[in-house]
Short mmCIF file of C-alpha atoms in Angstrom, two decimals:
data_model
loop_
_atom_site.label_atom_id
_atom_site.label_comp_id
_atom_site.label_asym_id
_atom_site.label_seq_id
_atom_site.Cartn_x
_atom_site.Cartn_y
_atom_site.Cartn_z
CA MET Z 151 0.01 -0.17 0.08
CA SER Z 152 2.95 2.04 0.86
CA PHE Z 153 3.69 1.87 -2.80
CA ILE Z 154 0.27 3.65 -4.18
CA LYS Z 155 0.44 6.14 -1.65
CA ASP Z 156 4.06 6.87 -2.93
CA GLN Z 157 3.20 6.87 -6.42
CA ILE Z 158 0.20 9.35 -5.55
CA GLU Z 159 2.79 11.68 -3.79
CA THR Z 160 5.59 11.14 -6.93
CA ILE Z 161 2.74 12.19 -9.76
CA LYS Z 162 1.29 15.02 -8.08
CA LYS Z 163 4.63 16.24 -7.57
CA ASN Z 164 6.11 15.99 -10.90
CA ASP Z 165 3.27 16.54 -13.21
CA PRO Z 166 1.76 19.88 -13.44
CA ALA Z 167 -0.84 18.41 -15.72
CA ILE Z 168 -2.65 16.59 -12.89
CA HIS Z 169 -6.01 17.64 -11.80
CA SER Z 170 -7.23 15.41 -9.11
CA THR Z 171 -5.83 12.21 -7.15
CA LEU Z 172 -7.84 9.88 -8.82
CA GLU Z 173 -6.16 10.80 -12.17
CA VAL Z 174 -2.98 8.90 -10.89
CA PHE Z 175 -4.92 5.53 -11.74
CA LEU Z 176 -5.10 6.53 -15.26
CA TYR Z 177 -1.33 6.76 -15.60
CA PRO Z 178 0.63 4.38 -17.35
CA SER Z 179 3.70 4.92 -15.15
CA PHE Z 180 1.59 3.68 -12.35
CA LYS Z 181 -0.22 0.95 -14.02
CA ALA Z 182 3.11 -0.33 -15.75
CA GLN Z 183 4.76 -0.61 -12.30
CA ILE Z 184 2.22 -2.58 -10.84
CA TYR Z 185 2.36 -5.01 -13.61
CA HIS Z 186 6.14 -5.04 -13.21
CA LYS Z 187 5.82 -5.93 -9.80
CA ILE Z 188 3.79 -9.02 -10.92
CA SER Z 189 5.89 -10.08 -13.43
CA ASN Z 190 9.10 -9.80 -11.44
CA PHE Z 191 7.55 -11.74 -8.75
CA PHE Z 192 7.31 -14.57 -11.40
CA TYR Z 193 10.86 -13.79 -12.71
CA CYS Z 194 12.62 -14.40 -9.31
CA ARG Z 195 10.83 -17.66 -9.34
CA LYS Z 196 12.09 -18.66 -12.76
CA HIS Z 197 8.56 -18.81 -14.37
CA PHE Z 198 10.37 -16.85 -17.25
CA PHE Z 199 7.39 -17.26 -19.72
CA ILE Z 200 4.44 -16.37 -17.64
CA ALA Z 201 6.71 -13.38 -16.17
CA ARG Z 202 7.10 -12.26 -20.19
CA LEU Z 203 3.68 -12.93 -20.65
CA ILE Z 204 2.56 -10.19 -18.59
CA SER Z 205 5.14 -7.66 -19.23
CA GLU Z 206 4.34 -7.99 -23.20
CA ARG Z 207 0.49 -7.23 -21.92
CA ALA Z 208 1.96 -4.14 -19.64
CA LYS Z 209 3.55 -2.91 -22.75
CA ARG Z 210 0.46 -3.10 -24.92
CA LYS Z 211 -1.63 -1.48 -22.04
CA THR Z 212 0.69 1.29 -21.20
CA GLY Z 213 3.55 1.55 -23.82
CA ILE Z 214 5.84 0.98 -21.30
CA GLU Z 215 8.03 -2.56 -21.95
CA ILE Z 216 9.75 -3.04 -18.53
CA HIS Z 217 11.65 -6.52 -18.75
CA PRO Z 218 10.66 -8.43 -15.69
CA GLY Z 219 14.33 -8.67 -14.70
CA ALA Z 220 14.86 -5.32 -14.37
CA LYS Z 221 15.45 -3.70 -10.44
CA ILE Z 222 13.49 -0.53 -9.82
CA GLY Z 223 13.78 1.87 -6.78
CA LYS Z 224 11.19 3.61 -5.05
CA ASN Z 225 9.07 6.66 -6.47
CA LEU Z 226 9.99 6.10 -10.36
CA PHE Z 227 7.88 8.37 -12.70
CA ILE Z 228 7.72 7.79 -16.20
CA ASP Z 229 5.61 10.36 -17.85
CA HIS Z 230 3.42 9.84 -20.74
CA GLY Z 231 5.44 6.45 -21.23
CA SER Z 232 4.70 5.40 -24.96
CA GLY Z 233 7.79 3.59 -26.37
CA VAL Z 234 10.15 3.31 -23.01
CA ILE Z 235 12.06 0.12 -22.93
CA ILE Z 236 14.12 -1.09 -19.74
CA GLY Z 237 16.22 -4.16 -20.02
CA GLU Z 238 16.48 -7.10 -18.23
CA THR Z 239 19.80 -6.25 -16.36
CA THR Z 240 18.67 -2.41 -15.78
CA THR Z 241 19.30 -1.20 -12.23
CA ILE Z 242 17.38 2.31 -11.25
CA GLY Z 243 17.76 3.98 -8.25
CA ASP Z 244 15.23 6.26 -6.08
CA ASN Z 245 13.09 9.22 -7.23
CA VAL Z 246 14.28 8.72 -11.07
CA ILE Z 247 12.17 10.69 -13.47
CA MET Z 248 11.76 9.63 -17.51
CA PHE Z 249 10.01 10.49 -20.11
CA HIS Z 250 8.53 8.78 -22.97
CA GLY Z 251 10.84 7.26 -25.69
CA VAL Z 252 13.66 6.49 -23.22
CA THR Z 253 15.56 3.48 -23.83
CA LEU Z 254 17.85 1.81 -20.91
CA GLY Z 255 18.71 -1.09 -23.26
CA GLY Z 256 21.87 -3.00 -24.17
CA THR Z 257 24.59 -2.45 -27.37
CA GLY Z 258 24.67 -6.48 -28.43
CA LYS Z 259 28.22 -6.43 -27.27
CA GLU Z 260 27.94 -7.39 -23.68
CA LYS Z 261 27.02 -10.41 -21.84
CA GLY Z 262 25.57 -10.88 -18.22
CA LYS Z 263 24.78 -7.35 -16.88
CA ARG Z 264 24.41 -5.28 -20.38
CA HIS Z 265 22.12 -2.64 -19.39
CA PRO Z 266 22.62 0.49 -17.62
CA THR Z 267 22.71 1.73 -13.78
CA ILE Z 268 20.98 4.72 -12.88
CA GLU Z 269 21.80 6.32 -9.72
CA ASP Z 270 19.32 8.33 -7.57
CA ASN Z 271 17.50 11.44 -8.74
CA VAL Z 272 18.39 11.16 -12.31
CA TYR Z 273 15.99 13.05 -15.03
CA ILE Z 274 16.00 11.19 -18.48
CA GLY Z 275 14.47 13.60 -21.21
CA CYS Z 276 11.94 12.00 -23.82
CA GLY Z 277 13.80 10.21 -26.65
CA ALA Z 278 17.23 9.94 -24.66
CA LYS Z 279 19.05 6.16 -25.41
CA ILE Z 280 21.20 5.08 -22.76
CA LEU Z 281 22.84 1.82 -24.17
CA GLY Z 282 25.02 -0.74 -22.53
CA ASN Z 283 26.41 -1.68 -18.67
CA ILE Z 284 27.13 2.03 -17.99
CA ASN Z 285 26.69 4.06 -14.90
CA ILE Z 286 24.42 7.19 -14.67
CA GLY Z 287 25.82 9.28 -11.57
CA LYS Z 288 23.57 10.69 -8.98
CA ASN Z 289 21.65 13.72 -10.05
CA SER Z 290 22.59 13.67 -13.59
CA LYS Z 291 20.48 14.95 -16.23
CA ILE Z 292 20.33 13.33 -19.90
CA GLY Z 293 18.74 15.49 -22.61
CA ALA Z 294 16.24 14.94 -24.95
CA ASN Z 295 17.13 12.33 -27.77
CA ALA Z 296 20.57 11.90 -26.45
CA VAL Z 297 22.57 8.96 -27.07
CA VAL Z 298 24.77 7.96 -24.03
CA LEU Z 299 27.37 5.03 -24.41
CA LYS Z 300 29.77 5.81 -21.57
CA ASP Z 301 29.68 6.45 -18.17
CA VAL Z 302 27.95 9.62 -16.68
CA MET Z 303 29.36 11.59 -13.56
CA PRO Z 304 27.33 12.48 -10.89
CA ASN Z 305 25.66 16.16 -11.12
CA THR Z 306 26.27 16.42 -14.73
CA THR Z 307 24.01 17.19 -17.52
CA ILE Z 308 24.55 15.62 -21.14
CA ILE Z 309 23.12 16.34 -24.47
CA GLY Z 310 23.57 15.09 -27.82
CA ILE Z 311 24.73 12.21 -30.00
CA PRO Z 312 27.01 11.11 -28.62
CA GLY Z 313 26.13 12.33 -25.44
CA ARG Z 314 28.46 15.15 -24.22
CA MET Z 315 28.32 17.00 -20.77
CA VAL Z 316 27.30 20.44 -21.50
CA SER Z 317 27.43 21.43 -17.53
CA ARG Z 318 28.36 20.39 -14.08
CA HIS Z 319 26.12 21.56 -11.02
CA LYS Z 320 26.87 21.27 -7.22
CA SER Z 321 25.39 18.16 -5.40
CA LYS Z 322 22.06 19.06 -3.99
CA MET U 245 -19.19 17.60 -40.45
CA SER U 246 -16.85 19.95 -42.32
CA PHE U 247 -14.04 18.35 -40.01
CA ILE U 248 -14.65 15.16 -41.75
CA LYS U 249 -14.51 16.42 -45.13
CA ASP U 250 -11.60 18.60 -44.01
CA GLN U 251 -9.64 15.49 -42.63
CA ILE U 252 -10.32 13.44 -46.23
CA GLU U 253 -9.00 16.00 -48.27
CA THR U 254 -6.02 16.75 -45.80
CA ILE U 255 -5.14 13.24 -45.58
CA LYS U 256 -5.56 12.58 -49.26
CA LYS U 257 -3.18 15.80 -50.01
CA ASN U 258 -0.39 14.51 -47.62
CA ASP U 259 -0.04 10.93 -47.84
CA PRO U 260 0.85 9.54 -51.28
CA ALA U 261 0.47 5.95 -49.53
CA ILE U 262 -3.52 6.51 -49.42
CA HIS U 263 -5.16 4.17 -52.24
CA SER U 264 -9.13 5.05 -51.68
CA THR U 265 -11.13 7.70 -49.37
CA LEU U 266 -12.53 5.02 -47.12
CA GLU U 267 -8.87 4.46 -45.87
CA VAL U 268 -9.18 7.82 -44.21
CA PHE U 269 -11.26 6.05 -41.38
CA LEU U 270 -8.44 3.93 -40.73
CA TYR U 271 -6.04 6.53 -40.02
CA PRO U 272 -4.89 7.09 -36.30
CA SER U 273 -4.54 11.02 -37.33
CA PHE U 274 -8.40 11.22 -37.78
CA LYS U 275 -9.37 9.07 -34.96
CA ALA U 276 -7.38 10.87 -32.52
CA GLN U 277 -8.61 14.18 -33.28
CA ILE U 278 -12.25 12.65 -33.11
CA TYR U 279 -11.28 11.60 -29.51
CA HIS U 280 -9.77 15.09 -28.63
CA LYS U 281 -12.79 16.78 -29.78
CA ILE U 282 -14.81 14.89 -27.21
CA SER U 283 -11.99 14.73 -24.55
CA ASN U 284 -11.80 18.76 -25.00
CA PHE U 285 -15.72 19.11 -24.56
CA PHE U 286 -15.49 17.62 -20.99
CA TYR U 287 -12.14 19.48 -20.26
CA CYS U 288 -13.56 22.37 -21.00
CA ARG U 289 -16.39 21.97 -18.60
CA LYS U 290 -13.91 21.09 -15.88
CA HIS U 291 -14.97 17.21 -15.90
CA PHE U 292 -11.28 16.82 -15.82
CA PHE U 293 -11.15 12.91 -14.82
CA ILE U 294 -13.59 11.90 -17.64
CA ALA U 295 -11.46 14.11 -20.30
CA ARG U 296 -8.29 12.34 -19.18
CA LEU U 297 -10.00 9.00 -19.38
CA ILE U 298 -11.02 9.29 -23.03
CA SER U 299 -7.53 10.80 -23.92
CA GLU U 300 -5.90 7.53 -22.33
CA ARG U 301 -8.07 5.64 -24.36
CA ALA U 302 -7.16 7.69 -27.53
CA LYS U 303 -3.75 6.95 -27.01
CA ARG U 304 -3.98 3.16 -26.34
CA LYS U 305 -6.18 2.87 -29.44
CA THR U 306 -3.96 5.39 -31.92
CA GLY U 307 -0.75 5.91 -30.33
CA ILE U 308 -1.28 9.53 -30.04
CA GLU U 309 -1.61 11.53 -26.93
CA ILE U 310 -3.42 14.52 -26.98
CA HIS U 311 -3.88 16.31 -23.77
CA PRO U 312 -7.46 17.35 -23.57
CA GLY U 313 -6.54 20.99 -23.15
CA ALA U 314 -4.23 21.39 -25.98
CA LYS U 315 -6.17 23.77 -28.53
CA ILE U 316 -5.76 22.29 -32.34
CA GLY U 317 -6.56 24.49 -35.34
CA LYS U 318 -8.14 23.14 -38.54
CA ASN U 319 -6.39 20.53 -41.06
CA LEU U 320 -4.04 18.75 -38.45
CA PHE U 321 -2.29 16.02 -39.88
CA ILE U 322 -0.19 13.36 -37.73
CA ASP U 323 1.25 10.94 -39.93
CA HIS U 324 1.29 7.23 -38.49
CA GLY U 325 0.75 9.01 -34.94
CA SER U 326 2.76 6.41 -32.75
CA GLY U 327 4.54 8.04 -29.72
CA VAL U 328 3.36 11.62 -30.24
CA ILE U 329 2.59 13.52 -27.37
CA ILE U 330 0.89 17.05 -27.17
CA GLY U 331 0.92 18.81 -23.84
CA GLU U 332 -1.67 20.43 -22.21
CA THR U 333 -1.33 24.27 -22.97
CA THR U 334 0.12 23.66 -26.55
CA THR U 335 -1.54 25.91 -29.45
CA ILE U 336 -1.39 24.42 -32.79
CA GLY U 337 -2.37 26.74 -35.78
CA ASP U 338 -3.91 25.51 -39.40
CA ASN U 339 -2.57 22.91 -41.88
CA VAL U 340 0.25 21.56 -39.51
CA ILE U 341 1.66 18.30 -40.65
CA MET U 342 3.52 16.09 -37.99
CA PHE U 343 4.96 12.97 -37.77
CA HIS U 344 5.14 10.16 -35.55
CA GLY U 345 7.24 10.07 -32.29
CA VAL U 346 7.22 14.21 -32.27
CA THR U 347 6.53 15.70 -28.96
CA LEU U 348 5.14 19.09 -28.10
CA GLY U 349 6.24 18.95 -24.38
CA GLY U 350 7.46 21.00 -21.57
CA THR U 351 10.76 21.42 -19.93
CA GLY U 352 9.50 20.86 -16.28
CA LYS U 353 10.84 24.50 -15.73
CA GLU U 354 7.79 26.60 -16.29
CA LYS U 355 4.08 27.09 -15.02
CA GLY U 356 1.04 28.14 -16.51
CA LYS U 357 1.57 28.27 -20.55
CA ARG U 358 4.27 25.57 -20.59
CA HIS U 359 4.12 24.09 -24.09
CA PRO U 360 4.77 25.20 -27.60
CA THR U 361 2.96 27.66 -29.81
CA ILE U 362 2.80 25.90 -33.47
CA GLU U 363 1.84 28.35 -36.12
CA ASP U 364 0.50 27.90 -39.29
CA ASN U 365 1.94 25.56 -42.00
CA VAL U 366 4.48 23.95 -40.05
CA TYR U 367 6.11 20.59 -41.01
CA ILE U 368 7.69 18.73 -38.01
CA GLY U 369 9.54 15.37 -38.95
CA CYS U 370 9.54 12.17 -36.91
CA GLY U 371 10.59 12.34 -33.49
CA ALA U 372 11.27 15.78 -33.37
CA LYS U 373 11.21 17.40 -29.67
CA ILE U 374 9.62 20.94 -29.03
CA LEU U 375 9.63 21.26 -25.44
CA GLY U 376 8.61 24.52 -23.39
CA ASN U 377 6.56 27.70 -23.95
CA ILE U 378 8.17 28.64 -27.28
CA ASN U 379 7.17 29.65 -30.66
CA ILE U 380 7.50 28.14 -34.00
CA GLY U 381 6.95 30.44 -36.69
CA LYS U 382 4.65 30.08 -39.68
CA ASN U 383 6.03 27.83 -42.74
CA SER U 384 9.01 26.52 -40.41
CA LYS U 385 10.22 23.01 -40.87
CA ILE U 386 11.50 20.91 -37.87
CA GLY U 387 14.10 18.01 -39.20
CA ALA U 388 13.61 14.46 -37.72
CA ASN U 389 14.95 13.86 -34.31
CA ALA U 390 15.84 17.74 -33.64
CA VAL U 391 15.41 19.03 -30.20
CA VAL U 392 14.10 22.34 -30.07
CA LEU U 393 14.08 24.51 -27.03
CA LYS U 394 13.88 28.03 -28.28
CA ASP U 395 11.63 30.10 -30.66
CA VAL U 396 12.06 29.51 -34.48
CA MET U 397 11.59 32.18 -36.78
CA PRO U 398 8.98 32.17 -39.72
CA ASN U 399 10.17 30.05 -42.91
CA THR U 400 12.95 28.74 -41.25
CA THR U 401 14.57 24.87 -41.14
CA ILE U 402 15.97 23.73 -37.99
CA ILE U 403 17.91 20.32 -37.56
CA GLY U 404 19.92 18.42 -34.88
CA ILE U 405 20.42 18.70 -30.92
CA PRO U 406 19.83 21.40 -29.82
CA GLY U 407 18.27 22.58 -33.18
CA ARG U 408 20.27 24.60 -35.08
CA MET U 409 18.71 27.22 -38.16
CA VAL U 410 19.93 25.32 -41.52
CA SER U 411 18.28 27.37 -43.99
CA ARG U 412 15.84 30.16 -44.63
CA HIS U 413 13.52 30.13 -47.22
CA LYS U 414 11.00 33.31 -48.62
CA SER U 415 7.39 32.94 -47.23
CA LYS U 416 5.06 31.52 -49.57
CA MET M 48 6.56 -23.47 -41.60
CA SER M 49 9.97 -22.69 -42.61
CA PHE M 50 9.40 -18.89 -41.51
CA ILE M 51 8.68 -19.79 -37.96
CA LYS M 52 11.66 -22.22 -37.85
CA ASP M 53 13.95 -19.30 -39.23
CA GLN M 54 12.41 -16.95 -36.72
CA ILE M 55 12.77 -18.83 -33.96
CA GLU M 56 16.67 -19.35 -34.91
CA THR M 57 16.93 -15.68 -35.44
CA ILE M 58 15.39 -14.36 -32.21
CA LYS M 59 17.16 -16.83 -30.08
CA LYS M 60 20.67 -15.88 -31.89
CA ASN M 61 19.77 -12.19 -31.51
CA ASP M 62 18.12 -11.65 -28.07
CA PRO M 63 20.32 -12.50 -25.27
CA ALA M 64 17.16 -11.80 -23.04
CA ILE M 65 15.22 -14.91 -24.33
CA HIS M 66 14.94 -17.84 -21.93
CA SER M 67 12.70 -20.57 -23.80
CA THR M 68 11.81 -21.17 -27.49
CA LEU M 69 8.09 -20.64 -26.39
CA GLU M 70 9.03 -17.20 -25.71
CA VAL M 71 9.32 -16.49 -29.17
CA PHE M 72 5.60 -16.51 -29.79
CA LEU M 73 5.09 -13.44 -27.70
CA TYR M 74 7.80 -11.45 -29.61
CA PRO M 75 6.21 -8.51 -31.32
CA SER M 76 8.49 -8.86 -34.02
CA PHE M 77 7.36 -12.54 -35.41
CA LYS M 78 3.59 -11.54 -34.54
CA ALA M 79 4.03 -8.19 -36.90
CA GLN M 80 5.94 -10.52 -39.48
CA ILE M 81 3.01 -12.88 -39.59
CA TYR M 82 0.40 -9.88 -40.09
CA HIS M 83 2.30 -8.62 -42.94
CA LYS M 84 2.44 -11.70 -44.75
CA ILE M 85 -1.30 -11.84 -44.48
CA SER M 86 -1.72 -7.93 -45.49
CA ASN M 87 0.75 -8.09 -48.29
CA PHE M 88 -1.18 -11.13 -49.85
CA PHE M 89 -4.36 -8.87 -50.13
CA TYR M 90 -1.88 -5.76 -50.96
CA CYS M 91 -0.81 -7.80 -54.02
CA ARG M 92 -4.51 -8.43 -54.95
CA LYS M 93 -5.12 -5.06 -54.74
CA HIS M 94 -7.46 -5.45 -51.75
CA PHE M 95 -5.64 -2.13 -50.58
CA PHE M 96 -8.55 -1.59 -47.84
CA ILE M 97 -8.39 -4.80 -46.18
CA ALA M 98 -4.57 -4.78 -46.61
CA ARG M 99 -4.38 -1.69 -44.42
CA LEU M 100 -6.97 -2.95 -41.91
CA ILE M 101 -4.75 -5.83 -41.09
CA SER M 102 -1.46 -3.61 -40.82
CA GLU M 103 -3.35 -0.99 -38.64
CA ARG M 104 -4.40 -3.86 -36.23
CA ALA M 105 -0.98 -5.11 -36.27
CA LYS M 106 0.52 -1.98 -35.15
CA ARG M 107 -1.99 -1.69 -32.66
CA LYS M 108 -1.24 -5.26 -31.39
CA THR M 109 2.63 -5.35 -31.76
CA GLY M 110 3.48 -1.28 -31.67
CA ILE M 111 5.06 -2.23 -35.47
CA GLU M 112 3.60 -0.45 -38.53
CA ILE M 113 4.66 -2.14 -41.59
CA HIS M 114 3.09 -1.09 -44.78
CA PRO M 115 1.10 -3.96 -46.54
CA GLY M 116 3.39 -2.75 -49.59
CA ALA M 117 6.86 -3.17 -48.08
CA LYS M 118 9.06 -5.79 -49.34
CA ILE M 119 10.69 -7.63 -46.48
CA GLY M 120 13.46 -10.57 -46.96
CA LYS M 121 14.45 -13.54 -44.62
CA ASN M 122 15.35 -13.47 -41.04
CA LEU M 123 14.23 -9.78 -40.13
CA PHE M 124 14.58 -9.37 -36.50
CA ILE M 125 12.57 -6.17 -35.03
CA ASP M 126 13.65 -5.86 -31.37
CA HIS M 127 11.05 -4.52 -29.20
CA GLY M 128 9.49 -3.10 -31.69
CA SER M 129 7.44 -0.18 -30.46
CA GLY M 130 7.06 3.00 -32.63
CA VAL M 131 8.70 1.20 -35.73
CA ILE M 132 7.35 2.59 -39.12
CA ILE M 133 8.31 0.88 -42.78
CA GLY M 134 7.05 2.64 -45.65
CA GLU M 135 5.13 1.36 -48.46
CA THR M 136 8.30 0.92 -51.22
CA THR M 137 10.60 0.17 -48.45
CA THR M 138 12.60 -3.20 -49.55
CA ILE M 139 14.44 -4.91 -46.89
CA GLY M 140 17.11 -7.52 -47.61
CA ASP M 141 17.86 -10.68 -45.48
CA ASN M 142 19.41 -10.83 -41.85
CA VAL M 143 18.48 -7.24 -40.84
CA ILE M 144 18.33 -6.49 -37.33
CA MET M 145 16.43 -3.32 -36.17
CA PHE M 146 15.34 -1.65 -32.91
CA HIS M 147 12.38 -0.17 -31.54
CA GLY M 148 11.56 3.42 -32.56
CA VAL M 149 13.33 2.96 -36.26
CA THR M 150 11.80 4.72 -39.28
CA LEU M 151 12.02 3.63 -42.96
CA GLY M 152 10.36 6.47 -44.23
CA GLY M 153 9.72 9.08 -46.81
CA THR M 154 11.23 12.85 -47.33
CA GLY M 155 7.58 14.02 -48.68
CA LYS M 156 9.77 15.12 -51.81
CA GLU M 157 9.41 11.81 -53.94
CA LYS M 158 7.04 10.11 -55.82
CA GLY M 159 7.07 6.20 -56.57
CA LYS M 160 9.84 4.59 -54.57
CA ARG M 161 9.97 6.96 -51.87
CA HIS M 162 11.34 4.81 -49.04
CA PRO M 163 14.83 3.02 -48.29
CA THR M 164 16.47 -0.25 -49.76
CA ILE M 165 18.39 -2.02 -46.74
CA GLU M 166 20.63 -4.51 -48.01
CA ASP M 167 21.71 -7.57 -46.00
CA ASN M 168 23.00 -7.95 -42.56
CA VAL M 169 22.38 -4.05 -42.05
CA TYR M 170 22.14 -3.15 -37.86
CA ILE M 171 19.82 -0.13 -37.15
CA GLY M 172 20.08 1.21 -33.90
CA CYS M 173 16.83 2.25 -31.76
CA GLY M 174 15.17 5.60 -32.78
CA ALA M 175 17.07 5.90 -36.20
CA LYS M 176 15.39 7.33 -38.92
CA ILE M 177 16.12 6.56 -42.59
CA LEU M 178 14.18 8.67 -45.11
CA GLY M 179 13.96 8.82 -48.74
CA ASN M 180 14.73 6.62 -51.41
CA ILE M 181 18.41 5.77 -50.50
CA ASN M 182 20.27 2.48 -50.26
CA ILE M 183 21.80 1.36 -47.14
CA GLY M 184 24.80 -0.72 -47.88
CA LYS M 185 25.41 -4.41 -46.88
CA ASN M 186 26.63 -4.85 -43.17
CA SER M 187 26.36 -1.38 -42.48
CA LYS M 188 25.60 -0.08 -38.82
CA ILE M 189 23.05 2.77 -37.98
CA GLY M 190 23.41 4.31 -34.64
CA ALA M 191 20.51 5.11 -32.30
CA ASN M 192 18.50 8.16 -32.96
CA ALA M 193 20.75 8.76 -36.14
CA VAL M 194 19.09 10.70 -39.03
CA VAL M 195 19.95 9.20 -42.60
CA LEU M 196 18.97 11.38 -45.79
CA LYS M 197 21.51 9.84 -48.16
CA ASP M 198 23.35 6.63 -49.51
CA VAL M 199 25.13 4.60 -47.23
CA MET M 200 28.05 2.54 -48.31
CA PRO M 201 28.74 -0.76 -47.40
CA ASN M 202 30.36 -1.69 -44.22
CA THR M 203 30.58 1.72 -42.69
CA THR M 204 29.32 2.83 -39.09
CA ILE M 205 26.92 6.25 -39.60
CA ILE M 206 25.71 8.18 -36.31
CA GLY M 207 24.58 11.56 -35.80
CA ILE M 208 22.04 14.25 -36.90
CA PRO M 209 22.49 14.29 -40.11
CA GLY M 210 24.45 10.85 -39.84
CA ARG M 211 27.76 10.88 -40.82
CA MET M 212 30.37 7.96 -41.11
CA VAL M 213 32.36 7.39 -38.39
CA SER M 214 34.32 4.12 -39.33
CA ARG M 215 34.61 1.84 -41.79
CA HIS M 216 35.22 -1.71 -41.49
CA LYS M 217 36.15 -4.73 -43.93
CA SER M 218 33.35 -6.85 -45.49
CA LYS M 219 32.80 -10.03 -43.80
#
């Protein structure tokens, strides 16, 4: 239940377009995370097929594809959500905000842990692609449509293809 | 009814892949605008929840998410449509053409009017992100996957991340 | 039936996240190609409306929009698939791999053959847009979110907006 309470607070804090608490239940971000909790339950018990069946259904219903194996922290908010892909070995910290079209994917060259690790308070703009077993440091911001293939230091802002640092701010 | 007639003309003019008038009714662009007229009706009467319910349904059915509050001009054509997001305070003029993956969104830093104003005859390529309360001047063209964060003058072509002007043409 | 066998092999070879053969039947890539075989059957017999009806349904179910007229070679693999658009006059060779968000589209300036030709063994990263009647040579790689508007020579790697060559490798 604390998950639902946290999600209501997270969505209300982050989306100025929301008009009432009830609207939270319409958010793809909320639905996709409920589905992910279920698919991850089956994945951890090695029921891979049913886990995948649920995550594919979640994708059709919400536009957000989270692989059942992904590890997700508290208060994740995925705004809009269409086209979001989160890979099997991704790890996401707390209070992360991401937008539609974001990919946390692989490069096809790695085995085992082959998807990114996103630390706390990271903000990922719409359409950004973060690929490979890389680390995105705390409080970083990734600009819209950026392509990030290397580690990102904490408190930095990255834009472009390939992603380059445009500013470094003090840690909060 | 004039809306349906206008849409048939608009789609037939802009999509060389169409083979018959009947196909117009299969177009996500057409369906999404019908849904938007309904959701906007409820939004204007402050029935925000039902408005949002309709726009979320439209998104699942068409791939196009138009916030019920967005203002849309005549003869809008959204080709393909998957992943299109149009924010609450967006204003779109007449005869605008946009492709799948386009975002008319916010930067998260503004309050009130926080989404773009798109003037008449603008052409927005697939995957382009136009973010913030900025103005895209008449007859402008925004290239595929461009990220536009500043005002764009009329009759200009913008590409890249961040968007830069590559040509200026005479007004039609 | 050889199509199903080939697809099972293709998906198992290319996706390290797969855990069992049965999962193949959950893949949007697999479903979309089955739908395309049906829509293409009707398209070739000039039943354009029903062909389009099927391809629009396929898009809603899989996230992948393949125009019924597109020509597709053997062993195509479209990973994830959300937001993929493949235009009417596109030709795709054998063993092509592409990711979600890829567009093989038109520029709006050409008539007749107005979509790309993708040769064998090409790899197209997520979010890449390949636009116009251009030729992408064998064994090429197109980076994530790249925008390609000109012919690409065989064995080259292209990234950025507009796409530029970053490396040339020997043919396999």
